[in-house]
mmCIF file of C-alpha atoms and ligand atoms in Angstrom:
data_model
loop_
_atom_site.group_PDB
_atom_site.id
_atom_site.type_symbol
_atom_site.label_atom_id
_atom_site.label_comp_id
_atom_site.label_asym_id
_atom_site.label_seq_id
_atom_site.Cartn_x
_atom_site.Cartn_y
_atom_site.Cartn_z
ATOM 1 C CA MET A 479 35.176 190.026 -10.996
ATOM 2 C CA PRO A 480 36.917 193.064 -12.485
ATOM 3 C CA GLU A 481 40.540 193.263 -11.307
ATOM 4 C CA THR A 482 43.273 195.882 -11.719
ATOM 5 C CA PRO A 483 43.311 195.973 -15.553
ATOM 6 C CA GLU A 484 39.541 196.309 -15.882
ATOM 7 C CA MET A 485 39.272 198.932 -13.134
ATOM 8 C CA GLU A 486 42.252 200.826 -14.561
ATOM 9 C CA LEU A 487 40.515 200.899 -17.956
ATOM 10 C CA TYR A 488 37.378 202.260 -16.261
ATOM 11 C CA LYS A 489 39.534 204.935 -14.647
ATOM 12 C CA ILE A 490 41.107 205.892 -17.976
ATOM 13 C CA ASN A 491 37.716 206.032 -19.699
ATOM 14 C CA LEU A 492 36.095 208.022 -16.891
ATOM 15 C CA ASN A 493 38.900 210.572 -16.892
ATOM 16 C CA ARG A 494 38.510 210.850 -20.638
ATOM 17 C CA PHE A 495 34.723 211.119 -20.784
ATOM 18 C CA VAL A 496 33.278 212.397 -17.483
ATOM 19 C CA LYS A 497 36.123 214.322 -15.826
ATOM 20 C CA GLY A 498 35.249 218.001 -15.355
ATOM 21 C CA LYS A 499 31.544 217.477 -15.977
ATOM 22 C CA LEU A 500 28.741 218.627 -13.699
ATOM 23 C CA ILE A 501 26.317 216.103 -12.226
ATOM 24 C CA SER A 502 23.022 217.767 -13.142
ATOM 25 C CA ASN A 503 20.701 214.979 -12.055
ATOM 26 C CA VAL A 504 20.948 211.746 -10.059
ATOM 27 C CA LYS A 505 18.627 208.750 -10.226
ATOM 28 C CA ILE A 506 18.728 206.046 -7.589
ATOM 29 C CA TYR A 507 17.144 202.705 -8.480
ATOM 30 C CA ARG A 508 18.748 200.634 -5.751
ATOM 31 C CA LYS A 509 18.993 202.435 -2.406
ATOM 32 C CA LYS A 510 20.899 199.554 -0.824
ATOM 33 C CA SER A 511 23.915 200.341 -3.019
ATOM 34 C CA LEU A 512 24.377 203.595 -1.061
ATOM 35 C CA ASN A 513 25.730 204.194 2.440
ATOM 36 C CA ILE A 514 23.368 207.069 3.250
ATOM 37 C CA SER A 515 19.733 207.823 2.447
ATOM 38 C CA ASP A 516 18.963 208.390 -1.218
ATOM 39 C CA SER A 517 17.646 211.899 -0.565
ATOM 40 C CA GLU A 518 20.815 212.887 1.295
ATOM 41 C CA PHE A 519 22.979 211.290 -1.392
ATOM 42 C CA VAL A 520 21.277 213.249 -4.165
ATOM 43 C CA ARG A 521 21.332 216.503 -2.170
ATOM 44 C CA GLU A 522 25.068 216.178 -1.509
ATOM 45 C CA ILE A 523 26.267 215.390 -5.015
ATOM 46 C CA ILE A 524 23.862 217.208 -7.332
ATOM 47 C CA TYR A 525 25.458 220.225 -9.060
ATOM 48 C CA THR A 526 28.973 219.157 -8.092
ATOM 49 C CA HIS A 527 31.689 218.535 -10.671
ATOM 50 C CA ILE A 528 33.573 215.266 -11.102
ATOM 51 C CA GLU A 529 37.099 216.641 -10.771
ATOM 52 C CA SER A 530 38.937 213.382 -11.477
ATOM 53 C CA VAL A 531 38.768 209.643 -10.924
ATOM 54 C CA ASP A 532 41.424 207.613 -9.079
ATOM 55 C CA ARG A 533 41.812 203.898 -8.447
ATOM 56 C CA LYS A 534 43.252 201.765 -5.676
ATOM 57 C CA GLY A 535 43.027 198.010 -6.155
ATOM 58 C CA LYS A 536 39.508 197.225 -7.277
ATOM 59 C CA TYR A 537 38.113 200.524 -5.953
ATOM 60 C CA LEU A 538 37.380 203.611 -8.028
ATOM 61 C CA ILE A 539 37.357 206.985 -6.300
ATOM 62 C CA PHE A 540 35.480 209.947 -7.792
ATOM 63 C CA ASN A 541 36.876 213.247 -6.481
ATOM 64 C CA LEU A 542 34.018 215.736 -6.294
ATOM 65 C CA SER A 543 34.246 219.527 -6.332
ATOM 66 C CA ASN A 544 32.446 219.739 -2.953
ATOM 67 C CA GLY A 545 35.419 218.010 -1.282
ATOM 68 C CA LEU A 546 33.609 214.690 -0.903
ATOM 69 C CA PHE A 547 34.444 211.364 -2.537
ATOM 70 C CA LEU A 548 32.469 208.605 -4.168
ATOM 71 C CA LEU A 549 33.921 205.167 -3.546
ATOM 72 C CA THR A 550 32.679 202.388 -5.786
ATOM 73 C CA HIS A 551 33.407 198.673 -5.999
ATOM 74 C CA MET A 552 31.915 196.456 -8.686
ATOM 75 C CA MET A 553 32.338 193.176 -6.746
ATOM 76 C CA LEU A 554 31.324 190.219 -8.922
ATOM 77 C CA ASP A 555 28.672 191.659 -11.127
ATOM 78 C CA GLY A 556 28.765 195.456 -11.161
ATOM 79 C CA ARG A 557 29.478 197.308 -14.388
ATOM 80 C CA LEU A 558 29.730 200.910 -15.591
ATOM 81 C CA PHE A 559 28.183 202.152 -18.815
ATOM 82 C CA TYR A 560 28.574 205.562 -20.389
ATOM 83 C CA LEU A 561 26.099 206.915 -22.888
ATOM 84 C CA PRO A 562 27.042 210.148 -24.679
ATOM 85 C CA LEU A 563 24.213 212.312 -26.040
ATOM 86 C CA GLU A 564 25.167 211.658 -29.674
ATOM 87 C CA MET A 565 24.797 207.917 -29.125
ATOM 88 C CA GLN A 566 21.313 208.148 -27.630
ATOM 89 C CA GLY A 567 19.726 208.377 -31.092
ATOM 90 C CA ASP A 568 15.961 208.439 -30.889
ATOM 91 C CA THR A 569 15.933 206.655 -27.539
ATOM 92 C CA ASP A 570 13.737 208.668 -25.228
ATOM 93 C CA ILE A 571 15.177 207.432 -21.945
ATOM 94 C CA ASP A 572 12.601 207.117 -19.204
ATOM 95 C CA PHE A 573 14.844 207.767 -16.221
ATOM 96 C CA ASP A 574 12.161 206.829 -13.720
ATOM 97 C CA HIS A 575 12.105 203.146 -14.652
ATOM 98 C CA ALA A 576 15.268 201.045 -14.428
ATOM 99 C CA ASP A 577 13.605 198.096 -16.177
ATOM 100 C CA LEU A 578 12.731 200.222 -19.196
ATOM 101 C CA ILE A 579 16.282 201.559 -19.354
ATOM 102 C CA LYS A 580 17.610 198.011 -19.358
ATOM 103 C CA ARG A 581 15.332 197.106 -22.242
ATOM 104 C CA LYS A 582 15.678 200.267 -24.312
ATOM 105 C CA VAL A 583 19.303 201.350 -24.009
ATOM 106 C CA HIS A 584 21.259 199.256 -26.472
ATOM 107 C CA GLY A 585 24.356 197.633 -25.036
ATOM 108 C CA ILE A 586 23.705 198.498 -21.393
ATOM 109 C CA PRO A 587 25.158 195.661 -19.285
ATOM 110 C CA GLY A 588 22.081 195.073 -17.131
ATOM 111 C CA LYS A 589 19.722 196.960 -14.875
ATOM 112 C CA PRO A 590 21.059 200.283 -13.610
ATOM 113 C CA SER A 591 21.348 200.793 -9.847
ATOM 114 C CA VAL A 592 22.306 204.475 -10.085
ATOM 115 C CA ALA A 593 22.469 206.962 -12.981
ATOM 116 C CA PHE A 594 24.260 210.320 -13.169
ATOM 117 C CA ILE A 595 22.946 212.669 -15.829
ATOM 118 C CA LEU A 596 25.737 215.073 -16.696
ATOM 119 C CA ASP A 597 25.569 218.666 -17.900
ATOM 120 C CA ASP A 598 26.216 217.682 -21.532
ATOM 121 C CA LYS A 599 23.218 215.280 -21.335
ATOM 122 C CA SER A 600 25.496 212.257 -21.346
ATOM 123 C CA VAL A 601 24.704 209.587 -18.753
ATOM 124 C CA LEU A 602 26.902 207.464 -16.521
ATOM 125 C CA PHE A 603 25.159 204.287 -15.384
ATOM 126 C CA PHE A 604 26.269 202.157 -12.437
ATOM 127 C CA CYS A 605 24.679 198.819 -13.316
ATOM 128 C CA ARG A 606 24.006 195.679 -11.255
ATOM 129 C CA LEU A 607 25.423 196.992 -7.981
ATOM 130 C CA THR A 608 23.842 194.175 -5.995
ATOM 131 C CA LEU A 609 27.007 193.093 -4.210
ATOM 132 C CA GLY A 610 28.917 196.189 -5.265
ATOM 133 C CA PHE A 611 28.286 199.679 -3.901
ATOM 134 C CA LEU A 612 28.564 203.424 -4.376
ATOM 135 C CA HIS A 613 29.399 205.205 -1.130
ATOM 136 C CA LEU A 614 29.688 208.929 -0.462
ATOM 137 C CA LEU A 615 32.533 209.603 1.950
ATOM 138 C CA LYS A 616 34.432 212.387 3.652
ATOM 139 C CA SER A 617 38.218 212.433 3.299
ATOM 140 C CA GLU A 618 38.883 210.695 6.659
ATOM 141 C CA GLN A 619 36.293 208.028 5.922
ATOM 142 C CA LEU A 620 37.878 207.392 2.535
ATOM 143 C CA GLN A 621 41.341 207.074 4.062
ATOM 144 C CA ASP A 622 39.970 204.602 6.627
ATOM 145 C CA ARG A 623 38.445 202.447 3.921
ATOM 146 C CA LEU A 624 41.528 202.501 1.708
ATOM 147 C CA SER A 625 43.843 201.711 4.621
ATOM 148 C CA GLU A 626 42.160 198.302 4.919
ATOM 149 C CA ILE A 627 43.766 197.123 1.688
ATOM 150 C CA GLY A 628 47.399 196.589 0.751
ATOM 151 C CA ILE A 629 49.545 198.304 -1.847
ATOM 152 C CA ASP A 630 48.220 198.658 -5.380
ATOM 153 C CA VAL A 631 50.276 196.558 -7.777
ATOM 154 C CA LEU A 632 50.728 199.552 -10.105
ATOM 155 C CA ASP A 633 51.852 201.829 -7.256
ATOM 156 C CA PRO A 634 55.387 203.096 -8.100
ATOM 157 C CA MET A 635 56.459 202.072 -4.577
ATOM 158 C CA PHE A 636 55.660 198.436 -5.341
ATOM 159 C CA ASN A 637 58.722 196.550 -6.610
ATOM 160 C CA GLU A 638 60.629 193.264 -6.259
ATOM 161 C CA GLU A 639 61.930 194.048 -2.755
ATOM 162 C CA TYR A 640 58.501 195.115 -1.584
ATOM 163 C CA LEU A 641 56.891 191.896 -2.786
ATOM 164 C CA GLU A 642 59.659 189.761 -1.336
ATOM 165 C CA SER A 643 59.431 191.397 2.089
ATOM 166 C CA LEU A 644 55.646 190.853 2.128
ATOM 167 C CA LEU A 645 56.104 187.199 1.163
ATOM 168 C CA ASP A 646 58.858 186.687 3.741
ATOM 169 C CA ASN A 647 56.347 187.609 6.439
ATOM 170 C CA SER A 648 53.569 185.380 5.108
ATOM 171 C CA ARG A 649 52.644 181.730 5.046
ATOM 172 C CA GLY A 650 50.156 179.462 3.299
ATOM 173 C CA MET A 651 49.643 178.796 -0.405
ATOM 174 C CA ILE A 652 50.701 181.413 -2.926
ATOM 175 C CA LYS A 653 47.505 181.763 -4.966
ATOM 176 C CA PRO A 654 45.078 182.700 -2.160
ATOM 177 C CA TRP A 655 47.781 185.015 -0.813
ATOM 178 C CA LEU A 656 47.963 186.859 -4.142
ATOM 179 C CA MET A 657 44.190 187.299 -4.089
ATOM 180 C CA ASN A 658 44.077 188.563 -0.500
ATOM 181 C CA GLN A 659 43.454 192.321 -0.798
ATOM 182 C CA LYS A 660 45.084 192.866 2.599
ATOM 183 C CA TYR A 661 48.531 192.252 1.044
ATOM 184 C CA LEU A 662 48.187 193.315 -2.589
ATOM 185 C CA ALA A 663 45.238 195.297 -3.889
ATOM 186 C CA GLY A 664 43.683 194.519 -7.244
ATOM 187 C CA ILE A 665 44.588 190.886 -7.963
ATOM 188 C CA GLY A 666 41.772 188.360 -8.245
ATOM 189 C CA ASN A 667 41.261 184.916 -9.694
ATOM 190 C CA ALA A 668 42.136 185.651 -13.315
ATOM 191 C CA TYR A 669 45.450 187.482 -12.869
ATOM 192 C CA SER A 670 46.666 185.371 -9.927
ATOM 193 C CA ASN A 671 46.351 182.293 -12.160
ATOM 194 C CA GLU A 672 48.026 184.020 -15.083
ATOM 195 C CA SER A 673 50.948 185.511 -13.176
ATOM 196 C CA LEU A 674 51.722 182.146 -11.538
ATOM 197 C CA PHE A 675 51.783 180.526 -14.965
ATOM 198 C CA TYR A 676 54.226 183.186 -16.242
ATOM 199 C CA ASP A 677 56.344 182.600 -13.147
ATOM 200 C CA GLY A 678 56.274 178.791 -13.545
ATOM 201 C CA ILE A 679 54.879 178.319 -10.021
ATOM 202 C CA LEU A 680 52.030 175.965 -9.133
ATOM 203 C CA PRO A 681 49.099 177.766 -7.462
ATOM 204 C CA HIS A 682 49.225 175.506 -4.395
ATOM 205 C CA ARG A 683 52.944 176.016 -3.719
ATOM 206 C CA GLU A 684 53.676 177.049 -0.138
ATOM 207 C CA ILE A 685 55.023 180.593 0.096
ATOM 208 C CA LYS A 686 57.828 179.297 2.350
ATOM 209 C CA SER A 687 59.078 177.074 -0.497
ATOM 210 C CA LEU A 688 59.517 179.948 -2.987
ATOM 211 C CA THR A 689 63.082 180.860 -3.864
ATOM 212 C CA HIS A 690 64.434 184.397 -4.029
ATOM 213 C CA GLU A 691 64.489 184.130 -7.856
ATOM 214 C CA GLU A 692 60.873 182.925 -7.985
ATOM 215 C CA LYS A 693 59.733 185.810 -5.782
ATOM 216 C CA TRP A 694 61.507 188.372 -7.966
ATOM 217 C CA LYS A 695 60.203 186.792 -11.128
ATOM 218 C CA LEU A 696 56.684 186.816 -9.661
ATOM 219 C CA TYR A 697 56.832 190.599 -9.450
ATOM 220 C CA LYS A 698 57.777 190.833 -13.132
ATOM 221 C CA SER A 699 55.085 188.297 -14.082
ATOM 222 C CA LEU A 700 52.392 190.213 -12.200
ATOM 223 C CA ILE A 701 53.307 193.572 -13.674
ATOM 224 C CA SER A 702 53.770 192.306 -17.211
ATOM 225 C CA VAL A 703 50.459 190.413 -17.352
ATOM 226 C CA ILE A 704 48.571 193.360 -15.872
ATOM 227 C CA LYS A 705 50.149 195.881 -18.232
ATOM 228 C CA GLU A 706 49.606 193.645 -21.235
ATOM 229 C CA SER A 707 45.953 193.189 -20.287
ATOM 230 C CA ILE A 708 45.458 196.966 -19.954
ATOM 231 C CA GLU A 709 47.052 197.512 -23.378
ATOM 232 C CA LYS A 710 44.784 194.906 -24.960
ATOM 233 C CA GLY A 711 41.524 196.012 -23.301
ATOM 234 C CA GLY A 712 41.249 193.804 -20.190
ATOM 235 C CA ASP A 713 38.892 190.858 -19.822
ATOM 236 C CA MET A 714 35.531 192.571 -19.240
ATOM 237 C CA GLU A 715 32.963 191.198 -21.653
ATOM 238 C CA GLU A 716 30.618 194.172 -21.433
ATOM 239 C CA PRO A 717 31.510 197.387 -23.317
ATOM 240 C CA PHE A 718 32.050 200.681 -21.479
ATOM 241 C CA MET A 719 29.979 202.561 -24.040
ATOM 242 C CA PRO A 720 28.230 201.931 -27.373
ATOM 243 C CA SER A 721 30.572 201.057 -30.265
ATOM 244 C CA ASP A 722 33.370 200.153 -27.839
ATOM 245 C CA ASN A 723 35.274 197.319 -29.519
ATOM 246 C CA PHE A 724 38.367 197.644 -27.339
ATOM 247 C CA THR A 725 37.106 196.442 -23.940
ATOM 248 C CA GLY A 726 37.574 192.697 -23.463
ATOM 249 C CA GLY A 727 40.422 192.438 -25.959
ATOM 250 C CA PHE A 728 42.639 190.486 -23.563
ATOM 251 C CA ILE A 729 40.257 187.499 -23.250
ATOM 252 C CA PRO A 730 41.866 185.408 -26.066
ATOM 253 C CA TYR A 731 45.304 185.932 -24.521
ATOM 254 C CA PHE A 732 44.733 184.065 -21.247
ATOM 255 C CA LYS A 733 47.235 181.221 -20.944
ATOM 256 C CA VAL A 734 45.562 179.191 -18.167
ATOM 257 C CA TYR A 735 42.654 181.112 -16.630
ATOM 258 C CA ASP A 736 39.310 179.507 -17.510
ATOM 259 C CA ARG A 737 41.055 177.086 -19.930
ATOM 260 C CA GLU A 738 40.581 173.785 -18.082
ATOM 261 C CA GLY A 739 40.860 170.831 -20.478
ATOM 262 C CA GLU A 740 42.369 172.944 -23.257
ATOM 263 C CA PRO A 741 45.987 172.557 -24.427
ATOM 264 C CA CYS A 742 48.736 174.636 -22.838
ATOM 265 C CA LYS A 743 49.801 177.335 -25.297
ATOM 266 C CA VAL A 744 53.449 176.705 -24.423
ATOM 267 C CA CYS A 745 53.833 172.905 -24.168
ATOM 268 C CA GLY A 746 50.522 171.395 -25.320
ATOM 269 C CA ASN A 747 49.778 169.657 -22.017
ATOM 270 C CA VAL A 748 46.174 169.748 -20.835
ATOM 271 C CA ILE A 749 45.372 172.674 -18.507
ATOM 272 C CA GLU A 750 44.177 171.327 -15.169
ATOM 273 C CA SER A 751 42.170 172.900 -12.370
ATOM 274 C CA ILE A 752 41.848 172.379 -8.642
ATOM 275 C CA GLU A 753 39.888 174.219 -6.003
ATOM 276 C CA ILE A 754 41.937 176.321 -3.619
ATOM 277 C CA GLY A 755 40.228 178.447 -0.993
ATOM 278 C CA GLY A 756 36.866 178.055 -2.695
ATOM 279 C CA ARG A 757 38.142 179.364 -6.057
ATOM 280 C CA LYS A 758 39.280 177.491 -9.138
ATOM 281 C CA ALA A 759 42.990 177.478 -9.791
ATOM 282 C CA PHE A 760 44.119 176.738 -13.360
ATOM 283 C CA PHE A 761 47.605 175.514 -14.190
ATOM 284 C CA CYS A 762 49.862 173.467 -16.463
ATOM 285 C CA SER A 763 51.590 170.776 -14.416
ATOM 286 C CA ASN A 764 54.379 170.644 -17.021
ATOM 287 C CA CYS A 765 55.190 174.379 -17.169
ATOM 288 C CA GLN A 766 54.621 175.073 -13.460
ATOM 289 C CA ARG A 767 56.515 173.536 -10.524
HETATM 290 ZN ZN1 ZN B 1954 52.547 173.924 -20.362
#
């Protein structure tokens, strides 16, 4: 599932490529991805401009010129794909058939659920929104939805003290806590495993057993692994647009995540895994205590 680095990279790309553009046509291939009827959805957003794109946790928020907001979440499988006019070549896109788009558009990461055709003839595809969604919301509705999740780890208000005070009021094992969006927004399986490795903490350690130093170091570990991943392209395998060789650049840099049975890059011990809260936790029992 895309986490903070991957969603932040989407935000950066969207602000670079679609910000300020007019939505001149909308195609809905999967009505269930929406929160209102497809006809109402199209009527509300057609001929509005995308003023900017924000992010909180794993959510992206499109600010529209009509004062409404589009809230999208990729969940496990959802992906975005941007196709500028100059990269469409001779492809005559048949916008009425999602299956044909999937077959004909080179590099598209699966079947589109929604497509926005922009005023410069470029296209923004929301692909595979089976568990994910694209909801049109009023300001109050958006605030309600965003209030359900905790602070974004890249929020300037988030710091060592903030993390420590959250942890001091929590119990249970540290890894599922890190992944719980109610406390911190944007951390999932990959970066919870990685930050705990950087901090030298086992994923099943009880929060109550963490020292002051470990809690402060955890903040630094979280921020540094997330920033490094953003700088290197995140861990999304699918490109954002054709000829995108940057996205996914962080994958070879994982220290423990998805490396069960491989040697630890620090000490050479075998990376182990256990199941915690239904998700795989990866760790080095030599480097982590
Ligand atoms: Zn190790």
